[in-house]
Amino acid sequence: MQRTCTAALTGAVLDHYSVLVGHDGDRGRNLPDMSDAIKRPEHRYVSDLRRLDTSQTVVARNLSSLLPITLSGIFLILVALFVASTFGIAHEGSFLIVGAAICGGYMALNIGANDVANNMGPAVGGRVLTITSAIAIAAVCETAGALMAGGDVVKTVAKGIIAPGGAVSVMEFQYLMLSAVFAAALWINVATVLSAPVSTTHSIVGGVLGGGIAAAGFGLVNWETMGKIAASWVISPVIGGAIAAAMLAVIKSKILYAPRRLEAARTWVPVLIALMAAAFAAYMAMKGLKHVWKASTLEIIAISIAAFVLSWVAARPYVTRKAAKLEDRRSHINTLFDFPLIIGAALLSFAHGANDVANAVGPLAAVVSTIGTEGDIVAKVSIPLWVMVVGALGIAIGLATFGPKLIKVVGEQITRLNSPRAYCVAMSAAITVLVATSFGLPVSSTHIAVGAVFGVGFLREHLENPNRRKLRPGHKLNATAEDAFKSPNVRMNRYLVRRRFLWSIAAAWIITVPATALLAAIVYTLLQSL
């Protein structure tokens, strides 16, 4: 009975469905399938949720990319309003001062976005600092260096590239400085977008060069100085890379490859910390504090020796106490370099703020000093406090908004870093500047730091990859699978440095001065035609 009812019910349903679709299927061809009609709402709701999630992700990404630009724009507007209210709209040359202030702030933003990565990139790449903590430390140290040790006097003509004298008028000199700083800032901005760390000093040098040539011809240029700057393109990265590689080779041989790593670390890490303290003490005395204190050679030597002894005495119990909690593994021993690396990165940022803020505000101070004067252009001018504040805040804001991109490039994307490797990069930056300054060699801190990163990476390649000339055909045969995996043939083609960054960064270095010179000449010509 039950079976008969079920069959009858099924037949009735099929008869009803056949009436709807037609016996031949033609009349109901456009009607939806019952199963699809049931499933389609669920699919539609899921699709709607996915589309909503995708749209929200796109909006969030766009807003996050617009936030740095918005903050930078607000900073430049505030700078313009402050200068306009300070000097007054009716003041002679007020529009020129406002334009110079905007260009100086724009330059400071780009210095923070590009140049500071050289100091904090290795610490971030070595997993010692996060991006956020690195930006916070660098922002504080850069600002402190600019305001406390930036000095109150700056050369109006960067690095002695040109000697205007009576060859250019005051108006031409103002246009020259304005075009130079704008061209340099624009080029650094382009380089940041292309993920290429470039020298801000070379950028402003190229801008002054191009503006000077456009103003008074090639005779205005000091070509001897330009030759030294061109030489630094090779000298800086080569010396920086060699010193960093040598330091890493010593650490590997004395500590990381030693039979008893912990015992070797207790002996050698305090010495390395003391060496770092001595190098940075001399670095700060010679470069970081040069605007506020002129130390003699004997004073620098005495300070370095004192820093070495005191640091060695303090580092021994620190290393012994920390090593007691570690295992005899490389990853554990690497942590002994964390604290000195953070101190070194902070000192590099302080010295960078003290020196490179002049690249942003020097031309601005030069323009301000010439407003309302018709006499000769002086070689040095005093920097007003508000000009230094513009430079310091611009560097800090540029670092916070656009700095993470170049920090990741220098610290993570060129080669893999850890604490000892990043320590070698920081040491190389300080030692190379000391050696080059003592011998009068022109160097760039950007080129040194990036060259040191490449030097560390190429040393790793050399140590981990075998010498191909020593390979023989018989070496390709192995007794067991384990021997095959240990064979040098397995590792002979391993690259530990990304070559595309090598060529792109080298190309950016070479064309920095010509590119900024051409941009400055174009901007100067446009200003003259107004």
mmCIF file of N, CA, C and O in Angstrom, residues 379-461:
data_model
loop_
_atom_site.group_PDB
_atom_site.id
_atom_site.type_symbol
_atom_site.label_atom_id
_atom_site.label_comp_id
_atom_site.label_asym_id
_atom_site.label_seq_id
_atom_site.Cartn_x
_atom_site.Cartn_y
_atom_site.Cartn_z
ATOM 1 N N ALA A 379 79.519 83.508 1.227
ATOM 2 C CA ALA A 379 79.842 82.079 1.144
ATOM 3 C C ALA A 379 79.062 81.255 2.153
ATOM 4 O O ALA A 379 78.755 80.091 1.920
ATOM 5 N N LYS A 380 78.753 81.856 3.310
ATOM 6 C CA LYS A 380 78.015 81.136 4.341
ATOM 7 C C LYS A 380 76.918 82.031 4.895
ATOM 8 O O LYS A 380 77.046 83.255 4.919
ATOM 9 N N VAL A 381 75.828 81.417 5.332
ATOM 10 C CA VAL A 381 74.715 82.154 5.911
ATOM 11 C C VAL A 381 74.267 81.454 7.177
ATOM 12 O O VAL A 381 74.491 80.251 7.364
ATOM 13 N N SER A 382 73.632 82.202 8.054
ATOM 14 C CA SER A 382 73.054 81.638 9.265
ATOM 15 C C SER A 382 71.707 81.009 8.922
ATOM 16 O O SER A 382 70.955 81.535 8.099
ATOM 17 N N ILE A 383 71.417 79.901 9.574
ATOM 18 C CA ILE A 383 70.153 79.197 9.326
ATOM 19 C C ILE A 383 69.174 79.579 10.431
ATOM 20 O O ILE A 383 69.424 79.297 11.607
ATOM 21 N N PRO A 384 68.043 80.214 10.085
ATOM 22 C CA PRO A 384 67.029 80.499 11.117
ATOM 23 C C PRO A 384 66.486 79.209 11.717
ATOM 24 O O PRO A 384 66.488 78.156 11.082
ATOM 25 N N LEU A 385 65.996 79.299 12.942
ATOM 26 C CA LEU A 385 65.505 78.110 13.629
ATOM 27 C C LEU A 385 64.334 77.490 12.885
ATOM 28 O O LEU A 385 64.224 76.261 12.795
ATOM 29 N N TRP A 386 63.431 78.315 12.327
ATOM 30 C CA TRP A 386 62.265 77.752 11.649
ATOM 31 C C TRP A 386 62.669 76.954 10.414
ATOM 32 O O TRP A 386 61.993 75.980 10.053
ATOM 33 N N VAL A 387 63.784 77.339 9.778
ATOM 34 C CA VAL A 387 64.271 76.590 8.620
ATOM 35 C C VAL A 387 64.751 75.206 9.051
ATOM 36 O O VAL A 387 64.464 74.196 8.398
ATOM 37 N N MET A 388 65.466 75.135 10.175
ATOM 38 C CA MET A 388 65.919 73.841 10.685
ATOM 39 C C MET A 388 64.740 72.968 11.102
ATOM 40 O O MET A 388 64.753 71.747 10.900
ATOM 41 N N VAL A 389 63.693 73.587 11.671
ATOM 42 C CA VAL A 389 62.513 72.820 12.072
ATOM 43 C C VAL A 389 61.813 72.234 10.852
ATOM 44 O O VAL A 389 61.362 71.078 10.863
ATOM 45 N N VAL A 390 61.727 73.018 9.774
ATOM 46 C CA VAL A 390 61.134 72.511 8.533
ATOM 47 C C VAL A 390 61.913 71.291 8.034
ATOM 48 O O VAL A 390 61.327 70.266 7.651
ATOM 49 N N GLY A 391 63.232 71.390 8.048
ATOM 50 C CA GLY A 391 64.045 70.257 7.597
ATOM 51 C C GLY A 391 63.899 69.043 8.484
ATOM 52 O O GLY A 391 63.747 67.914 7.995
ATOM 53 N N ALA A 392 63.920 69.247 9.804
ATOM 54 C CA ALA A 392 63.836 68.118 10.733
ATOM 55 C C ALA A 392 62.477 67.434 10.660
ATOM 56 O O ALA A 392 62.382 66.195 10.584
ATOM 57 N N LEU A 393 61.401 68.213 10.673
ATOM 58 C CA LEU A 393 60.059 67.621 10.607
ATOM 59 C C LEU A 393 59.819 66.955 9.256
ATOM 60 O O LEU A 393 59.180 65.895 9.174
ATOM 61 N N GLY A 394 60.324 67.576 8.188
ATOM 62 C CA GLY A 394 60.153 66.978 6.861
ATOM 63 C C GLY A 394 60.823 65.614 6.758
ATOM 64 O O GLY A 394 60.249 64.665 6.203
ATOM 65 N N ILE A 395 62.030 65.492 7.308
ATOM 66 C CA ILE A 395 62.731 64.202 7.284
ATOM 67 C C ILE A 395 61.954 63.161 8.083
ATOM 68 O O ILE A 395 61.794 62.005 7.654
ATOM 69 N N ALA A 396 61.453 63.555 9.267
ATOM 70 C CA ALA A 396 60.715 62.610 10.107
ATOM 71 C C ALA A 396 59.409 62.166 9.439
ATOM 72 O O ALA A 396 59.071 60.973 9.442
ATOM 73 N N ILE A 397 58.678 63.104 8.846
ATOM 74 C CA ILE A 397 57.408 62.752 8.194
ATOM 75 C C ILE A 397 57.667 61.908 6.952
ATOM 76 O O ILE A 397 56.949 60.938 6.680
ATOM 77 N N GLY A 398 58.670 62.264 6.170
ATOM 78 C CA GLY A 398 58.999 61.460 4.994
ATOM 79 C C GLY A 398 59.397 60.046 5.354
ATOM 80 O O GLY A 398 59.033 59.082 4.667
ATOM 81 N N LEU A 399 60.133 59.905 6.457
ATOM 82 C CA LEU A 399 60.513 58.565 6.922
ATOM 83 C C LEU A 399 59.299 57.760 7.342
ATOM 84 O O LEU A 399 59.163 56.574 7.002
ATOM 85 N N ALA A 400 58.374 58.387 8.071
ATOM 86 C CA ALA A 400 57.211 57.664 8.577
ATOM 87 C C ALA A 400 56.236 57.281 7.468
ATOM 88 O O ALA A 400 55.570 56.242 7.557
ATOM 89 N N THR A 401 56.134 58.100 6.424
ATOM 90 C CA THR A 401 55.131 57.855 5.384
ATOM 91 C C THR A 401 55.648 57.004 4.235
ATOM 92 O O THR A 401 54.993 56.067 3.787
ATOM 93 N N PHE A 402 56.836 57.323 3.741
ATOM 94 C CA PHE A 402 57.351 56.627 2.565
ATOM 95 C C PHE A 402 58.599 55.789 2.849
ATOM 96 O O PHE A 402 59.068 55.064 1.974
ATOM 97 N N GLY A 403 59.151 55.895 4.069
ATOM 98 C CA GLY A 403 60.401 55.209 4.371
ATOM 99 C C GLY A 403 60.361 53.698 4.357
ATOM 100 O O GLY A 403 61.347 53.058 3.972
ATOM 101 N N PRO A 404 59.247 53.044 4.771
ATOM 102 C CA PRO A 404 59.258 51.572 4.822
ATOM 103 C C PRO A 404 59.617 50.898 3.507
ATOM 104 O O PRO A 404 60.201 49.813 3.515
ATOM 105 N N LYS A 405 59.310 51.507 2.375
ATOM 106 C CA LYS A 405 59.586 50.867 1.088
ATOM 107 C C LYS A 405 61.079 50.667 0.889
ATOM 108 O O LYS A 405 61.542 49.564 0.569
ATOM 109 N N LEU A 406 61.877 51.724 1.088
ATOM 110 C CA LEU A 406 63.322 51.599 0.889
ATOM 111 C C LEU A 406 63.987 50.840 2.032
ATOM 112 O O LEU A 406 65.015 50.187 1.828
ATOM 113 N N ILE A 407 63.416 50.907 3.230
ATOM 114 C CA ILE A 407 63.957 50.114 4.340
ATOM 115 C C ILE A 407 63.886 48.630 4.012
ATOM 116 O O ILE A 407 64.836 47.873 4.272
ATOM 117 N N LYS A 408 62.779 48.193 3.424
ATOM 118 C CA LYS A 408 62.650 46.787 3.041
ATOM 119 C C LYS A 408 63.618 46.428 1.922
ATOM 120 O O LYS A 408 64.161 45.317 1.895
ATOM 121 N N VAL A 409 63.833 47.341 0.978
ATOM 122 C CA VAL A 409 64.758 47.055 -0.119
ATOM 123 C C VAL A 409 66.167 46.848 0.409
ATOM 124 O O VAL A 409 66.837 45.849 0.099
ATOM 125 N N VAL A 410 66.649 47.795 1.223
ATOM 126 C CA VAL A 410 68.024 47.716 1.727
ATOM 127 C C VAL A 410 68.179 46.560 2.706
ATOM 128 O O VAL A 410 69.188 45.846 2.689
ATOM 129 N N GLY A 411 67.190 46.350 3.567
ATOM 130 C CA GLY A 411 67.344 45.361 4.630
ATOM 131 C C GLY A 411 66.931 43.951 4.275
ATOM 132 O O GLY A 411 67.419 43.001 4.894
ATOM 133 N N GLU A 412 66.040 43.772 3.278
ATOM 134 C CA GLU A 412 65.484 42.449 3.038
ATOM 135 C C GLU A 412 65.602 41.956 1.603
ATOM 136 O O GLU A 412 65.723 40.746 1.382
ATOM 137 N N GLN A 413 65.547 42.827 0.623
ATOM 138 C CA GLN A 413 65.398 42.373 -0.749
ATOM 139 C C GLN A 413 66.723 42.233 -1.507
ATOM 140 O O GLN A 413 66.749 41.548 -2.529
ATOM 141 N N ILE A 414 67.794 42.869 -1.071
ATOM 142 C CA ILE A 414 69.079 42.716 -1.760
ATOM 143 C C ILE A 414 69.703 41.367 -1.413
ATOM 144 O O ILE A 414 70.096 40.596 -2.287
ATOM 145 N N THR A 415 69.803 41.086 -0.132
ATOM 146 C CA THR A 415 70.302 39.801 0.356
ATOM 147 C C THR A 415 69.743 39.575 1.745
ATOM 148 O O THR A 415 69.238 40.518 2.378
ATOM 149 N N ARG A 416 69.802 38.349 2.223
ATOM 150 C CA ARG A 416 69.262 38.040 3.548
ATOM 151 C C ARG A 416 70.259 38.454 4.622
ATOM 152 O O ARG A 416 71.447 38.114 4.550
ATOM 153 N N LEU A 417 69.776 39.186 5.608
ATOM 154 C CA LEU A 417 70.626 39.673 6.689
ATOM 155 C C LEU A 417 70.196 39.055 8.018
ATOM 156 O O LEU A 417 69.050 38.655 8.188
ATOM 157 N N ASN A 418 71.146 38.977 8.933
ATOM 158 C CA ASN A 418 70.861 38.658 10.321
ATOM 159 C C ASN A 418 71.647 39.641 11.187
ATOM 160 O O ASN A 418 72.243 40.591 10.674
ATOM 161 N N SER A 419 71.664 39.431 12.487
ATOM 162 C CA SER A 419 72.303 40.402 13.387
ATOM 163 C C SER A 419 73.797 40.598 13.103
ATOM 164 O O SER A 419 74.257 41.738 12.989
ATOM 165 N N PRO A 420 74.615 39.530 12.988
ATOM 166 C CA PRO A 420 76.033 39.764 12.693
ATOM 167 C C PRO A 420 76.261 40.456 11.355
ATOM 168 O O PRO A 420 77.138 41.321 11.241
ATOM 169 N N ARG A 421 75.505 40.092 10.325
ATOM 170 C CA ARG A 421 75.685 40.732 9.019
ATOM 171 C C ARG A 421 75.289 42.201 9.079
ATOM 172 O O ARG A 421 75.973 43.058 8.518
ATOM 173 N N ALA A 422 74.175 42.503 9.734
ATOM 174 C CA ALA A 422 73.760 43.893 9.872
ATOM 175 C C ALA A 422 74.758 44.687 10.721
ATOM 176 O O ALA A 422 75.008 45.868 10.455
ATOM 177 N N TYR A 423 75.334 44.041 11.736
ATOM 178 C CA TYR A 423 76.385 44.676 12.530
ATOM 179 C C TYR A 423 77.568 45.060 11.652
ATOM 180 O O TYR A 423 78.127 46.164 11.780
ATOM 181 N N CYS A 424 77.944 44.197 10.743
ATOM 182 C CA CYS A 424 79.064 44.480 9.839
ATOM 183 C C CYS A 424 78.751 45.660 8.916
ATOM 184 O O CYS A 424 79.630 46.473 8.606
ATOM 185 N N VAL A 425 77.499 45.769 8.475
ATOM 186 C CA VAL A 425 77.104 46.893 7.625
ATOM 187 C C VAL A 425 77.221 48.205 8.392
ATOM 188 O O VAL A 425 77.748 49.201 7.879
ATOM 189 N N ALA A 426 76.735 48.227 9.634
ATOM 190 C CA ALA A 426 76.814 49.442 10.439
ATOM 191 C C ALA A 426 78.258 49.812 10.746
ATOM 192 O O ALA A 426 78.646 50.995 10.679
ATOM 193 N N MET A 427 79.074 48.826 11.077
ATOM 194 C CA MET A 427 80.487 49.092 11.336
ATOM 195 C C MET A 427 81.187 49.622 10.098
ATOM 196 O O MET A 427 82.011 50.538 10.163
ATOM 197 N N SER A 428 80.846 49.065 8.960
ATOM 198 C CA SER A 428 81.466 49.508 7.716
ATOM 199 C C SER A 428 81.143 50.965 7.435
ATOM 200 O O SER A 428 82.002 51.730 6.978
ATOM 201 N N ALA A 429 79.899 51.380 7.701
ATOM 202 C CA ALA A 429 79.509 52.771 7.460
ATOM 203 C C ALA A 429 80.344 53.734 8.287
ATOM 204 O O ALA A 429 80.805 54.774 7.784
ATOM 205 N N ALA A 430 80.564 53.389 9.553
ATOM 206 C CA ALA A 430 81.341 54.278 10.423
ATOM 207 C C ALA A 430 82.829 54.252 10.062
ATOM 208 O O ALA A 430 83.470 55.309 9.933
ATOM 209 N N ILE A 431 83.405 53.057 9.894
ATOM 210 C CA ILE A 431 84.847 52.952 9.633
ATOM 211 C C ILE A 431 85.209 53.553 8.279
ATOM 212 O O ILE A 431 86.225 54.233 8.136
ATOM 213 N N THR A 432 84.371 53.331 7.261
ATOM 214 C CA THR A 432 84.684 53.858 5.932
ATOM 215 C C THR A 432 84.707 55.377 5.936
ATOM 216 O O THR A 432 85.586 55.996 5.320
ATOM 217 N N VAL A 433 83.753 55.989 6.617
ATOM 218 C CA VAL A 433 83.746 57.449 6.698
ATOM 219 C C VAL A 433 84.993 57.950 7.413
ATOM 220 O O VAL A 433 85.617 58.952 6.997
ATOM 221 N N LEU A 434 85.396 57.274 8.492
ATOM 222 C CA LEU A 434 86.597 57.694 9.219
ATOM 223 C C LEU A 434 87.842 57.589 8.345
ATOM 224 O O LEU A 434 88.657 58.520 8.271
ATOM 225 N N VAL A 435 88.005 56.455 7.670
ATOM 226 C CA VAL A 435 89.187 56.251 6.825
ATOM 227 C C VAL A 435 89.196 57.228 5.663
ATOM 228 O O VAL A 435 90.224 57.853 5.359
ATOM 229 N N ALA A 436 88.062 57.381 5.005
ATOM 230 C CA ALA A 436 88.004 58.265 3.841
ATOM 231 C C ALA A 436 88.237 59.718 4.232
ATOM 232 O O ALA A 436 88.949 60.456 3.524
ATOM 233 N N THR A 437 87.666 60.139 5.356
ATOM 234 C CA THR A 437 87.866 61.518 5.805
ATOM 235 C C THR A 437 89.323 61.765 6.171
ATOM 236 O O THR A 437 89.875 62.838 5.887
ATOM 237 N N SER A 438 89.962 60.788 6.795
ATOM 238 C CA SER A 438 91.368 60.950 7.186
ATOM 239 C C SER A 438 92.279 61.087 5.974
ATOM 240 O O SER A 438 93.251 61.848 6.001
ATOM 241 N N PHE A 439 91.964 60.390 4.881
ATOM 242 C CA PHE A 439 92.794 60.447 3.680
ATOM 243 C C PHE A 439 92.254 61.426 2.636
ATOM 244 O O PHE A 439 92.801 61.510 1.536
ATOM 245 N N GLY A 440 91.203 62.131 2.972
ATOM 246 C CA GLY A 440 90.665 63.106 2.041
ATOM 247 C C GLY A 440 89.948 62.504 0.852
ATOM 248 O O GLY A 440 89.851 63.144 -0.205
ATOM 249 N N LEU A 441 89.431 61.284 0.990
ATOM 250 C CA LEU A 441 88.727 60.634 -0.121
ATOM 251 C C LEU A 441 87.244 60.997 -0.078
ATOM 252 O O LEU A 441 86.635 60.996 1.000
ATOM 253 N N PRO A 442 86.643 61.328 -1.211
ATOM 254 C CA PRO A 442 85.217 61.652 -1.229
ATOM 255 C C PRO A 442 84.365 60.377 -1.169
ATOM 256 O O PRO A 442 84.563 59.449 -1.943
ATOM 257 N N VAL A 443 83.442 60.320 -0.222
ATOM 258 C CA VAL A 443 82.587 59.143 -0.083
ATOM 259 C C VAL A 443 81.143 59.597 0.125
ATOM 260 O O VAL A 443 80.879 60.734 0.489
ATOM 261 N N SER A 444 80.226 58.684 -0.121
ATOM 262 C CA SER A 444 78.810 58.910 0.111
ATOM 263 C C SER A 444 78.311 57.873 1.104
ATOM 264 O O SER A 444 78.560 56.674 0.937
ATOM 265 N N SER A 445 77.611 58.319 2.149
ATOM 266 C CA SER A 445 77.118 57.389 3.163
ATOM 267 C C SER A 445 76.115 56.402 2.565
ATOM 268 O O SER A 445 76.058 55.230 2.969
ATOM 269 N N THR A 446 75.324 56.863 1.594
ATOM 270 C CA THR A 446 74.388 55.964 0.924
ATOM 271 C C THR A 446 75.125 54.867 0.181
ATOM 272 O O THR A 446 74.795 53.678 0.288
ATOM 273 N N HIS A 447 76.126 55.235 -0.587
ATOM 274 C CA HIS A 447 76.887 54.262 -1.358
ATOM 275 C C HIS A 447 77.635 53.295 -0.435
ATOM 276 O O HIS A 447 77.773 52.111 -0.754
ATOM 277 N N ILE A 448 78.109 53.802 0.694
ATOM 278 C CA ILE A 448 78.825 52.938 1.636
ATOM 279 C C ILE A 448 77.890 51.873 2.203
ATOM 280 O O ILE A 448 78.218 50.677 2.212
ATOM 281 N N ALA A 449 76.722 52.299 2.682
ATOM 282 C CA ALA A 449 75.800 51.359 3.316
ATOM 283 C C ALA A 449 75.303 50.309 2.330
ATOM 284 O O ALA A 449 75.292 49.109 2.630
ATOM 285 N N VAL A 450 74.893 50.753 1.149
ATOM 286 C CA VAL A 450 74.392 49.795 0.155
ATOM 287 C C VAL A 450 75.525 48.896 -0.334
ATOM 288 O O VAL A 450 75.347 47.683 -0.527
ATOM 289 N N GLY A 451 76.723 49.464 -0.533
ATOM 290 C CA GLY A 451 77.874 48.653 -0.917
ATOM 291 C C GLY A 451 78.219 47.621 0.139
ATOM 292 O O GLY A 451 78.617 46.495 -0.184
ATOM 293 N N ALA A 452 78.047 47.993 1.420
ATOM 294 C CA ALA A 452 78.320 47.041 2.499
ATOM 295 C C ALA A 452 77.330 45.884 2.470
ATOM 296 O O ALA A 452 77.702 44.728 2.713
ATOM 297 N N VAL A 453 76.061 46.169 2.175
ATOM 298 C CA VAL A 453 75.066 45.093 2.063
ATOM 299 C C VAL A 453 75.433 44.141 0.934
ATOM 300 O O VAL A 453 75.376 42.910 1.087
ATOM 301 N N PHE A 454 75.830 44.688 -0.205
ATOM 302 C CA PHE A 454 76.261 43.838 -1.315
ATOM 303 C C PHE A 454 77.533 43.065 -0.958
ATOM 304 O O PHE A 454 77.677 41.893 -1.322
ATOM 305 N N GLY A 455 78.469 43.700 -0.234
ATOM 306 C CA GLY A 455 79.690 43.012 0.160
ATOM 307 C C GLY A 455 79.420 41.814 1.044
ATOM 308 O O GLY A 455 80.017 40.738 0.878
ATOM 309 N N VAL A 456 78.496 41.974 1.996
ATOM 310 C CA VAL A 456 78.115 40.855 2.861
ATOM 311 C C VAL A 456 77.488 39.731 2.047
ATOM 312 O O VAL A 456 77.793 38.543 2.240
ATOM 313 N N GLY A 457 76.622 40.093 1.106
ATOM 314 C CA GLY A 457 75.968 39.066 0.294
ATOM 315 C C GLY A 457 76.931 38.311 -0.592
ATOM 316 O O GLY A 457 76.858 37.075 -0.706
ATOM 317 N N PHE A 458 77.864 39.023 -1.226
ATOM 318 C CA PHE A 458 78.824 38.351 -2.105
ATOM 319 C C PHE A 458 79.804 37.485 -1.320
ATOM 320 O O PHE A 458 80.271 36.451 -1.811
ATOM 321 N N LEU A 459 80.132 37.893 -0.091
ATOM 322 C CA LEU A 459 80.982 37.031 0.737
ATOM 323 C C LEU A 459 80.258 35.727 1.064
ATOM 324 O O LEU A 459 80.870 34.656 1.029
ATOM 325 N N ARG A 460 78.982 35.808 1.360
ATOM 326 C CA ARG A 460 78.206 34.591 1.622
ATOM 327 C C ARG A 460 78.199 33.675 0.396
ATOM 328 O O ARG A 460 78.331 32.456 0.529
ATOM 329 N N GLU A 461 78.043 34.268 -0.778
ATOM 330 C CA GLU A 461 78.087 33.456 -2.004
ATOM 331 C C GLU A 461 79.443 32.767 -2.142
ATOM 332 O O GLU A 461 79.528 31.590 -2.487
#
